[in-house]
PDB file of C-alpha atoms in Angstrom:
ATOM      1  CA  MET A   1       2.940 -16.079  16.499  1.00 54.00           C
ATOM      2  CA  LEU A   2       3.230 -17.970  13.190  1.00 58.00           C
ATOM      3  CA  ARG A   3       0.081 -19.967  14.014  1.00 65.00           C
ATOM      4  CA  THR A   4      -1.822 -16.740  14.698  1.00 68.00           C
ATOM      5  CA  ARG A   5      -0.589 -15.217  11.427  1.00 66.00           C
ATOM      6  CA  ILE A   6      -1.728 -18.271   9.485  1.00 72.00           C
ATOM      7  CA  LEU A   7      -5.149 -18.316  11.196  1.00 74.00           C
ATOM      8  CA  THR A   8      -5.727 -14.631  10.441  1.00 73.00           C
ATOM      9  CA  ALA A   9      -4.705 -15.199   6.811  1.00 72.00           C
ATOM     10  CA  LEU A  10      -7.068 -18.182   6.508  1.00 77.00           C
ATOM     11  CA  ILE A  11      -9.970 -16.057   7.738  1.00 78.00           C
ATOM     12  CA  GLY A  12      -9.176 -12.811   5.943  1.00 79.00           C
ATOM     13  CA  GLY A  13      -7.755 -14.265   2.725  1.00 86.00           C
ATOM     14  CA  PRO A  14     -11.029 -15.648   1.317  1.00 90.00           C
ATOM     15  CA  ILE A  15     -12.805 -12.365   2.088  1.00 91.00           C
ATOM     16  CA  VAL A  16     -10.173 -10.398   0.156  1.00 92.00           C
ATOM     17  CA  VAL A  17     -10.203 -12.829  -2.778  1.00 92.00           C
ATOM     18  CA  LEU A  18     -14.019 -12.813  -2.953  1.00 95.00           C
ATOM     19  CA  SER A  19     -14.114  -9.016  -2.933  1.00 95.00           C
ATOM     20  CA  LEU A  20     -11.391  -8.941  -5.582  1.00 96.00           C
ATOM     21  CA  TYR A  21     -13.264 -11.481  -7.720  1.00 96.00           C
ATOM     22  CA  LEU A  22     -16.513  -9.506  -7.537  1.00 96.00           C
ATOM     23  CA  GLY A  23     -14.717  -6.260  -8.346  1.00 96.00           C
ATOM     24  CA  GLY A  24     -16.787  -3.121  -8.912  1.00 96.00           C
ATOM     25  CA  ILE A  25     -18.568  -1.721  -5.863  1.00 96.00           C
ATOM     26  CA  PRO A  26     -17.615  -4.587  -3.494  1.00 97.00           C
ATOM     27  CA  TRP A  27     -13.898  -4.064  -4.234  1.00 97.00           C
ATOM     28  CA  LEU A  28     -14.258  -0.280  -3.988  1.00 97.00           C
ATOM     29  CA  ALA A  29     -16.106  -0.597  -0.671  1.00 97.00           C
ATOM     30  CA  GLY A  30     -13.531  -3.023   0.687  1.00 96.00           C
ATOM     31  CA  ILE A  31     -10.608  -0.780  -0.258  1.00 97.00           C
ATOM     32  CA  ALA A  32     -12.459   2.233   1.206  1.00 97.00           C
ATOM     33  CA  VAL A  33     -12.928   0.483   4.569  1.00 96.00           C
ATOM     34  CA  VAL A  34      -9.317  -0.685   4.640  1.00 95.00           C
ATOM     35  CA  SER A  35      -8.145   2.813   3.679  1.00 96.00           C
ATOM     36  CA  ALA A  36     -10.157   4.402   6.488  1.00 95.00           C
ATOM     37  CA  LEU A  37      -8.703   1.976   9.029  1.00 94.00           C
ATOM     38  CA  ALA A  38      -5.190   2.549   7.686  1.00 94.00           C
ATOM     39  CA  TRP A  39      -5.749   6.316   8.003  1.00 93.00           C
ATOM     40  CA  LEU A  40      -6.754   5.878  11.642  1.00 91.00           C
ATOM     41  CA  GLU A  41      -3.575   3.886  12.237  1.00 91.00           C
ATOM     42  CA  MET A  42      -1.543   6.603  10.535  1.00 89.00           C
ATOM     43  CA  ASP A  43      -3.237   9.192  12.757  1.00 85.00           C
ATOM     44  CA  ARG A  44      -2.177   7.115  15.763  1.00 82.00           C
ATOM     45  CA  LEU A  45       1.433   6.935  14.569  1.00 84.00           C
ATOM     46  CA  VAL A  46       1.618  10.669  13.933  1.00 78.00           C
ATOM     47  CA  GLY A  47      -0.166  11.407  17.200  1.00 71.00           C
ATOM     48  CA  ARG A  48       2.623   9.754  19.169  1.00 65.00           C
ATOM     49  CA  SER A  49       4.824  12.645  18.034  1.00 64.00           C
ATOM     50  CA  HIS A  50       2.386  14.996  19.793  1.00 66.00           C
ATOM     51  CA  LEU A  51       0.984  16.217  16.477  1.00 67.00           C
ATOM     52  CA  GLU A  52      -2.663  16.049  15.481  1.00 70.00           C
ATOM     53  CA  PRO A  53      -3.472  15.889  11.763  1.00 69.00           C
ATOM     54  CA  GLU A  54      -6.915  16.957  10.561  1.00 76.00           C
ATOM     55  CA  ARG A  55      -8.553  13.543  10.652  1.00 81.00           C
ATOM     56  CA  LEU A  56     -11.733  14.363   8.722  1.00 87.00           C
ATOM     57  CA  ILE A  57      -9.964  16.325   5.979  1.00 88.00           C
ATOM     58  CA  GLY A  58      -7.411  13.581   5.410  1.00 89.00           C
ATOM     59  CA  LEU A  59     -10.078  10.871   5.350  1.00 92.00           C
ATOM     60  CA  LEU A  60     -12.216  12.883   2.917  1.00 92.00           C
ATOM     61  CA  PHE A  61      -9.342  13.258   0.480  1.00 92.00           C
ATOM     62  CA  ILE A  62      -8.540   9.536   0.614  1.00 94.00           C
ATOM     63  CA  LEU A  63     -12.152   8.557  -0.102  1.00 95.00           C
ATOM     64  CA  VAL A  64     -12.452  11.068  -2.949  1.00 93.00           C
ATOM     65  CA  ALA A  65      -9.240   9.690  -4.498  1.00 94.00           C
ATOM     66  CA  LEU A  66     -10.690   6.158  -4.421  1.00 96.00           C
ATOM     67  CA  ILE A  67     -14.054   7.189  -5.832  1.00 95.00           C
ATOM     68  CA  GLU A  68     -12.483   9.221  -8.616  1.00 93.00           C
ATOM     69  CA  ALA A  69     -10.279   6.286  -9.593  1.00 94.00           C
ATOM     70  CA  TYR A  70     -13.359   4.051  -9.823  1.00 95.00           C
ATOM     71  CA  LEU A  71     -15.448   6.550 -11.811  1.00 94.00           C
ATOM     72  CA  THR A  72     -12.576   7.429 -14.152  1.00 91.00           C
ATOM     73  CA  ALA A  73     -11.759   3.791 -14.850  1.00 92.00           C
ATOM     74  CA  ARG A  74     -15.408   3.168 -15.770  1.00 91.00           C
ATOM     75  CA  SER A  75     -15.595   6.331 -17.920  1.00 86.00           C
ATOM     76  CA  LEU A  76     -18.335   7.701 -15.657  1.00 88.00           C
ATOM     77  CA  LEU A  77     -16.477  10.920 -14.898  1.00 78.00           C
ATOM     78  CA  ASN A  78     -15.615  13.496 -17.535  1.00 78.00           C
ATOM     79  CA  VAL A  79     -13.998  16.040 -15.224  1.00 72.00           C
ATOM     80  CA  ASP A  80     -11.063  15.937 -12.847  1.00 77.00           C
ATOM     81  CA  LEU A  81     -12.547  15.521  -9.372  1.00 81.00           C
ATOM     82  CA  LEU A  82      -9.303  15.086  -7.471  1.00 83.00           C
ATOM     83  CA  LEU A  83      -7.657  18.438  -8.193  1.00 85.00           C
ATOM     84  CA  PRO A  84     -10.635  20.649  -7.198  1.00 89.00           C
ATOM     85  CA  THR A  85     -11.168  18.543  -4.081  1.00 87.00           C
ATOM     86  CA  LEU A  86      -7.523  18.872  -3.133  1.00 86.00           C
ATOM     87  CA  THR A  87      -7.643  22.631  -3.796  1.00 90.00           C
ATOM     88  CA  LEU A  88     -10.723  23.066  -1.604  1.00 90.00           C
ATOM     89  CA  LEU A  89      -9.245  20.981   1.205  1.00 87.00           C
ATOM     90  CA  LEU A  90      -5.994  22.933   1.020  1.00 88.00           C
ATOM     91  CA  ILE A  91      -7.835  26.222   1.415  1.00 91.00           C
ATOM     92  CA  ILE A  92     -10.031  24.944   4.261  1.00 89.00           C
ATOM     93  CA  SER A  93      -7.239  23.212   6.146  1.00 86.00           C
ATOM     94  CA  LEU A  94      -4.829  26.151   5.897  1.00 89.00           C
ATOM     95  CA  SER A  95      -7.589  28.464   7.108  1.00 90.00           C
ATOM     96  CA  LEU A  96      -8.250  26.163  10.067  1.00 85.00           C
ATOM     97  CA  ALA A  97      -4.511  26.087  10.838  1.00 84.00           C
ATOM     98  CA  LEU A  98      -4.721  29.810  11.572  1.00 87.00           C
ATOM     99  CA  PHE A  99      -6.900  29.031  14.591  1.00 85.00           C
ATOM    100  CA  ASP A 100      -4.750  26.140  15.829  1.00 79.00           C
ATOM    101  CA  ARG A 101      -3.101  27.191  19.109  1.00 77.00           C
ATOM    102  CA  ALA A 102      -0.670  24.264  19.112  1.00 74.00           C
ATOM    103  CA  GLU A 103       3.049  24.975  19.061  1.00 77.00           C
ATOM    104  CA  ARG A 104       3.582  23.667  15.497  1.00 79.00           C
ATOM    105  CA  PRO A 105       0.289  23.947  13.583  1.00 83.00           C
ATOM    106  CA  ILE A 106       1.925  24.031  10.149  1.00 86.00           C
ATOM    107  CA  VAL A 107       3.777  20.788  10.874  1.00 83.00           C
ATOM    108  CA  ALA A 108       0.498  19.084  11.764  1.00 81.00           C
ATOM    109  CA  TRP A 109      -1.035  20.492   8.571  1.00 85.00           C
ATOM    110  CA  SER A 110       1.879  19.187   6.488  1.00 86.00           C
ATOM    111  CA  LEU A 111       1.531  15.744   8.033  1.00 84.00           C
ATOM    112  CA  THR A 112      -2.189  15.722   7.264  1.00 84.00           C
ATOM    113  CA  PHE A 113      -1.610  16.246   3.565  1.00 86.00           C
ATOM    114  CA  GLY A 114       1.566  14.225   3.321  1.00 89.00           C
ATOM    115  CA  THR A 115       0.006  11.116   4.841  1.00 90.00           C
ATOM    116  CA  ALA A 116      -3.355  11.617   3.078  1.00 91.00           C
ATOM    117  CA  LEU A 117      -1.629  11.879  -0.298  1.00 92.00           C
ATOM    118  CA  TYR A 118       0.488   8.827   0.531  1.00 94.00           C
ATOM    119  CA  LEU A 119      -2.544   6.684   1.306  1.00 96.00           C
ATOM    120  CA  GLY A 120      -5.095   8.204  -1.085  1.00 95.00           C
ATOM    121  CA  ILE A 121      -3.005   8.325  -4.257  1.00 95.00           C
ATOM    122  CA  LEU A 122      -1.306   4.966  -3.815  1.00 97.00           C
ATOM    123  CA  LEU A 123      -4.406   3.059  -2.683  1.00 97.00           C
ATOM    124  CA  SER A 124      -6.452   4.464  -5.582  1.00 97.00           C
ATOM    125  CA  HIS A 125      -4.259   2.340  -7.861  1.00 97.00           C
ATOM    126  CA  PHE A 126      -5.744  -0.760  -6.226  1.00 98.00           C
ATOM    127  CA  ILE A 127      -9.005   0.322  -7.885  1.00 97.00           C
ATOM    128  CA  LEU A 128      -7.431   1.295 -11.209  1.00 96.00           C
ATOM    129  CA  LEU A 129      -5.598  -2.025 -11.541  1.00 97.00           C
ATOM    130  CA  ARG A 130      -8.717  -4.067 -10.729  1.00 97.00           C
ATOM    131  CA  GLU A 131     -10.828  -2.122 -13.232  1.00 96.00           C
ATOM    132  CA  ARG A 132      -8.689  -3.287 -16.150  1.00 95.00           C
ATOM    133  CA  SER A 133     -10.294  -5.807 -18.482  1.00 89.00           C
ATOM    134  CA  ASN A 134      -8.104  -8.527 -16.968  1.00 93.00           C
ATOM    135  CA  GLY A 135      -7.934  -6.698 -13.650  1.00 96.00           C
ATOM    136  CA  PHE A 136      -8.671  -9.608 -11.353  1.00 97.00           C
ATOM    137  CA  TRP A 137      -5.609 -11.495 -12.533  1.00 97.00           C
ATOM    138  CA  TRP A 138      -3.366  -8.426 -12.567  1.00 98.00           C
ATOM    139  CA  VAL A 139      -4.159  -7.666  -8.929  1.00 98.00           C
ATOM    140  CA  PHE A 140      -3.974 -11.361  -8.057  1.00 97.00           C
ATOM    141  CA  VAL A 141      -0.558 -11.836  -9.696  1.00 98.00           C
ATOM    142  CA  ALA A 142       0.957  -8.543  -8.507  1.00 98.00           C
ATOM    143  CA  GLY A 143      -0.342  -9.130  -4.989  1.00 97.00           C
ATOM    144  CA  GLY A 144       0.762 -12.750  -5.127  1.00 97.00           C
ATOM    145  CA  LEU A 145       4.276 -11.836  -6.227  1.00 98.00           C
ATOM    146  CA  THR A 146       4.433  -9.295  -3.407  1.00 97.00           C
ATOM    147  CA  TRP A 147       3.454 -12.039  -0.961  1.00 95.00           C
ATOM    148  CA  VAL A 148       6.024 -14.405  -2.520  1.00 96.00           C
ATOM    149  CA  TYR A 149       8.727 -11.777  -2.058  1.00 96.00           C
ATOM    150  CA  ASP A 150       7.755 -11.055   1.561  1.00 94.00           C
ATOM    151  CA  ALA A 151       7.490 -14.719   2.525  1.00 92.00           C
ATOM    152  CA  SER A 152      10.752 -15.604   0.764  1.00 95.00           C
ATOM    153  CA  ALA A 153      12.597 -12.706   2.375  1.00 93.00           C
ATOM    154  CA  TYR A 154      11.329 -13.808   5.793  1.00 89.00           C
ATOM    155  CA  PHE A 155      12.223 -17.497   5.486  1.00 90.00           C
ATOM    156  CA  VAL A 156      15.511 -17.060   3.617  1.00 92.00           C
ATOM    157  CA  GLY A 157      16.526 -14.254   5.959  1.00 88.00           C
ATOM    158  CA  SER A 158      15.625 -16.319   9.029  1.00 82.00           C
ATOM    159  CA  ALA A 159      17.637 -19.291   7.773  1.00 88.00           C
ATOM    160  CA  LEU A 160      20.645 -17.586   6.188  1.00 87.00           C
ATOM    161  CA  GLY A 161      20.570 -13.918   7.150  1.00 75.00           C
ATOM    162  CA  LYS A 162      23.864 -12.644   8.577  1.00 78.00           C
ATOM    163  CA  HIS A 163      24.380  -9.228   6.972  1.00 79.00           C
ATOM    164  CA  LYS A 164      21.972  -6.458   7.962  1.00 85.00           C
ATOM    165  CA  LEU A 165      20.348  -4.674   5.045  1.00 83.00           C
ATOM    166  CA  TRP A 166      19.337  -1.361   6.612  1.00 77.00           C
ATOM    167  CA  PRO A 167      19.538  -1.551  10.415  1.00 78.00           C
ATOM    168  CA  ARG A 168      18.640   2.122  10.938  1.00 76.00           C
ATOM    169  CA  ILE A 169      15.211   1.573   9.364  1.00 75.00           C
ATOM    170  CA  SER A 170      14.452  -2.137   9.735  1.00 75.00           C
ATOM    171  CA  PRO A 171      17.005  -4.074  11.815  1.00 75.00           C
ATOM    172  CA  LYS A 172      15.655  -7.547  10.997  1.00 78.00           C
ATOM    173  CA  LYS A 173      16.068  -7.341   7.205  1.00 85.00           C
ATOM    174  CA  SER A 174      19.160  -8.968   5.692  1.00 88.00           C
ATOM    175  CA  TRP A 175      20.957  -8.923   2.358  1.00 88.00           C
ATOM    176  CA  GLU A 176      20.605 -12.701   2.150  1.00 92.00           C
ATOM    177  CA  GLY A 177      16.834 -12.382   2.500  1.00 91.00           C
ATOM    178  CA  LEU A 178      16.701  -9.688  -0.178  1.00 91.00           C
ATOM    179  CA  ILE A 179      18.778 -11.660  -2.680  1.00 94.00           C
ATOM    180  CA  GLY A 180      16.928 -14.926  -2.083  1.00 95.00           C
ATOM    181  CA  ALA A 181      13.517 -13.235  -2.306  1.00 95.00           C
ATOM    182  CA  THR A 182      14.488 -11.434  -5.511  1.00 96.00           C
ATOM    183  CA  VAL A 183      15.556 -14.640  -7.255  1.00 97.00           C
ATOM    184  CA  ILE A 184      12.396 -16.490  -6.185  1.00 97.00           C
ATOM    185  CA  THR A 185      10.147 -13.584  -7.231  1.00 98.00           C
ATOM    186  CA  LEU A 186      11.791 -13.384 -10.662  1.00 98.00           C
ATOM    187  CA  ILE A 187      11.123 -17.090 -11.209  1.00 98.00           C
ATOM    188  CA  ALA A 188       7.546 -16.764  -9.943  1.00 98.00           C
ATOM    189  CA  GLY A 189       6.948 -13.834 -12.298  1.00 98.00           C
ATOM    190  CA  ALA A 190       8.320 -15.761 -15.276  1.00 98.00           C
ATOM    191  CA  VAL A 191       5.922 -18.623 -14.500  1.00 97.00           C
ATOM    192  CA  THR A 192       2.743 -16.740 -13.576  1.00 97.00           C
ATOM    193  CA  GLY A 193       3.060 -14.043 -16.263  1.00 96.00           C
ATOM    194  CA  PRO A 194       2.394 -16.310 -19.268  1.00 96.00           C
ATOM    195  CA  TRP A 195       0.076 -18.590 -17.304  1.00 96.00           C
ATOM    196  CA  LEU A 196      -2.288 -16.049 -15.729  1.00 97.00           C
ATOM    197  CA  LEU A 197      -1.698 -12.757 -17.556  1.00 96.00           C
ATOM    198  CA  GLY A 198      -1.046 -13.917 -21.108  1.00 94.00           C
ATOM    199  CA  ILE A 199       2.269 -12.073 -21.335  1.00 96.00           C
ATOM    200  CA  THR A 200       5.678 -13.464 -22.290  1.00 96.00           C
ATOM    201  CA  TRP A 201       7.932 -15.118 -19.722  1.00 97.00           C
ATOM    202  CA  TRP A 202      10.422 -12.264 -19.871  1.00 96.00           C
ATOM    203  CA  GLN A 203       7.649  -9.705 -19.331  1.00 97.00           C
ATOM    204  CA  GLY A 204       6.541 -11.753 -16.337  1.00 97.00           C
ATOM    205  CA  MET A 205      10.109 -11.777 -15.073  1.00 98.00           C
ATOM    206  CA  ALA A 206      10.279  -7.993 -15.594  1.00 98.00           C
ATOM    207  CA  LEU A 207       7.114  -7.624 -13.493  1.00 98.00           C
ATOM    208  CA  GLY A 208       8.733  -9.784 -10.817  1.00 98.00           C
ATOM    209  CA  ALA A 209      11.859  -7.626 -10.924  1.00 97.00           C
ATOM    210  CA  LEU A 210       9.788  -4.461 -10.589  1.00 97.00           C
ATOM    211  CA  ILE A 211       8.011  -5.870  -7.550  1.00 98.00           C
ATOM    212  CA  ALA A 212      11.266  -7.143  -6.024  1.00 97.00           C
ATOM    213  CA  VAL A 213      12.763  -3.650  -6.238  1.00 96.00           C
ATOM    214  CA  ALA A 214       9.678  -1.776  -4.988  1.00 97.00           C
ATOM    215  CA  ASP A 215       8.591  -4.171  -2.226  1.00 96.00           C
ATOM    216  CA  PRO A 216      11.311  -3.475   0.369  1.00 94.00           C
ATOM    217  CA  PHE A 217      11.006   0.299  -0.067  1.00 95.00           C
ATOM    218  CA  GLY A 218       7.277   0.158   0.640  1.00 95.00           C
ATOM    219  CA  ASP A 219       8.069  -1.871   3.756  1.00 92.00           C
ATOM    220  CA  PHE A 220      10.802   0.547   4.831  1.00 91.00           C
ATOM    221  CA  VAL A 221       8.504   3.572   4.555  1.00 92.00           C
ATOM    222  CA  VAL A 222       6.017   2.198   7.082  1.00 91.00           C
ATOM    223  CA  SER A 223       8.933   1.004   9.241  1.00 87.00           C
ATOM    224  CA  LEU A 224      10.222   4.572   9.245  1.00 87.00           C
ATOM    225  CA  PHE A 225       6.850   5.860  10.471  1.00 87.00           C
ATOM    226  CA  LYS A 226       6.801   3.216  13.206  1.00 86.00           C
ATOM    227  CA  ARG A 227      10.369   3.869  14.314  1.00 83.00           C
ATOM    228  CA  GLN A 228       9.682   7.578  14.582  1.00 81.00           C
ATOM    229  CA  ALA A 229       6.609   6.799  16.672  1.00 76.00           C
ATOM    230  CA  GLN A 230       8.644   4.228  18.663  1.00 78.00           C
ATOM    231  CA  ILE A 231       6.075   1.515  18.149  1.00 82.00           C
ATOM    232  CA  LYS A 232       6.401  -2.064  16.853  1.00 76.00           C
ATOM    233  CA  ASP A 233       3.130  -2.426  14.928  1.00 75.00           C
ATOM    234  CA  ALA A 234       0.960   0.202  13.274  1.00 76.00           C
ATOM    235  CA  GLY A 235      -2.161  -1.401  14.758  1.00 70.00           C
ATOM    236  CA  SER A 236      -3.584  -4.531  16.343  1.00 68.00           C
ATOM    237  CA  LEU A 237      -6.701  -5.286  14.278  1.00 71.00           C
ATOM    238  CA  LEU A 238      -5.032  -8.185  12.435  1.00 72.00           C
ATOM    239  CA  PRO A 239      -3.738 -10.672  15.044  1.00 65.00           C
ATOM    240  CA  GLY A 240      -0.250 -11.845  14.195  1.00 59.00           C
ATOM    241  CA  HIS A 241       0.076  -9.255  11.427  1.00 65.00           C
ATOM    242  CA  GLY A 242      -0.238  -5.976  13.331  1.00 76.00           C
ATOM    243  CA  GLY A 243      -2.417  -3.404  11.599  1.00 86.00           C
ATOM    244  CA  PHE A 244      -3.600  -2.680   8.097  1.00 90.00           C
ATOM    245  CA  LEU A 245      -0.627  -0.434   7.401  1.00 93.00           C
ATOM    246  CA  ASP A 246       1.642  -3.353   8.259  1.00 89.00           C
ATOM    247  CA  ARG A 247      -0.079  -5.440   5.569  1.00 90.00           C
ATOM    248  CA  LEU A 248      -0.451  -2.696   2.973  1.00 94.00           C
ATOM    249  CA  ASP A 249       3.088  -1.305   3.211  1.00 92.00           C
ATOM    250  CA  SER A 250       4.690  -3.141   0.283  1.00 95.00           C
ATOM    251  CA  LEU A 251       1.479  -3.377  -1.752  1.00 97.00           C
ATOM    252  CA  MET A 252       1.179   0.416  -1.800  1.00 97.00           C
ATOM    253  CA  PHE A 253       4.394   0.488  -3.830  1.00 97.00           C
ATOM    254  CA  THR A 254       4.040  -2.692  -5.895  1.00 98.00           C
ATOM    255  CA  LEU A 255       0.425  -2.434  -7.109  1.00 98.00           C
ATOM    256  CA  PRO A 256       0.715   1.130  -8.493  1.00 97.00           C
ATOM    257  CA  LEU A 257       3.878   0.134 -10.387  1.00 97.00           C
ATOM    258  CA  ALA A 258       2.137  -3.022 -11.637  1.00 98.00           C
ATOM    259  CA  TYR A 259      -0.690  -0.810 -12.955  1.00 97.00           C
ATOM    260  CA  TYR A 260       1.684   1.325 -15.017  1.00 97.00           C
ATOM    261  CA  PHE A 261       3.576  -1.756 -16.137  1.00 97.00           C
ATOM    262  CA  ALA A 262       0.285  -3.196 -17.380  1.00 97.00           C
ATOM    263  CA  LEU A 263      -0.480   0.050 -19.223  1.00 95.00           C
ATOM    264  CA  LEU A 264       2.941  -0.042 -20.848  1.00 95.00           C
ATOM    265  CA  ILE A 265       2.842  -3.605 -22.163  1.00 93.00           C
ATOM    266  CA  ALA A 266      -0.910  -4.188 -22.592  1.00 85.00           C
ATOM    267  CA  GLY A 267      -2.453  -0.723 -22.973  1.00 77.00           C
ATOM    268  CA  LYS A 268      -5.794   0.154 -21.412  1.00 74.00           C
TER     269      LYS A 268
END
């Protein structure tokens, strides 16, 4: 399993880094493709509860959220595109729900918008963070610290973990893994902040602390979806890693917070 995970990372990693380095349209296109695949995985998870979200409406909202983030960040859009799109989709989807003969049409409708907002709003911050003047390094560092936390939690937890962190949601997580990963991420933030982002060591440590707090909650959210669907992995497109939701889970919490952290300490 570990060998398969490493092989997948060696193949996919350079593609992600190249897209991130190029930024602009390549990064937007890459995030759009990943978002669409993650939406299909979410549809699969929800579908196991015998509910069918409006696939096209949810996908449309996610793509509009990404495009608006890109256009807004580049000052190419002078009007709010997201709110009118959301309003239109609300009206259309609620009207379609009237003709749904399923037992719980309003529950399916709620899941459509809940999961579309979850993916669309959070993933749009991947675009916003990259479009900063020093965006490549902000995404690289925030994503890297997220990876450092995840890897540290896994290895420390495997070696020392004895006390379950939250067995109802994710039975394999331990307090030892959380504490060890937090300490390592704080140190990594203090080192990479001044080196790659040009911020002070304590600001880098604060970024590491922010990521260490947010990371497990992002993981737990996807775990909750999977437990409700009674499934181990959200998908199977990434051998050894599961699906795209399995890889995006923590990043969907850490990168948006890193974006607002960057706004706070470095402005636009």
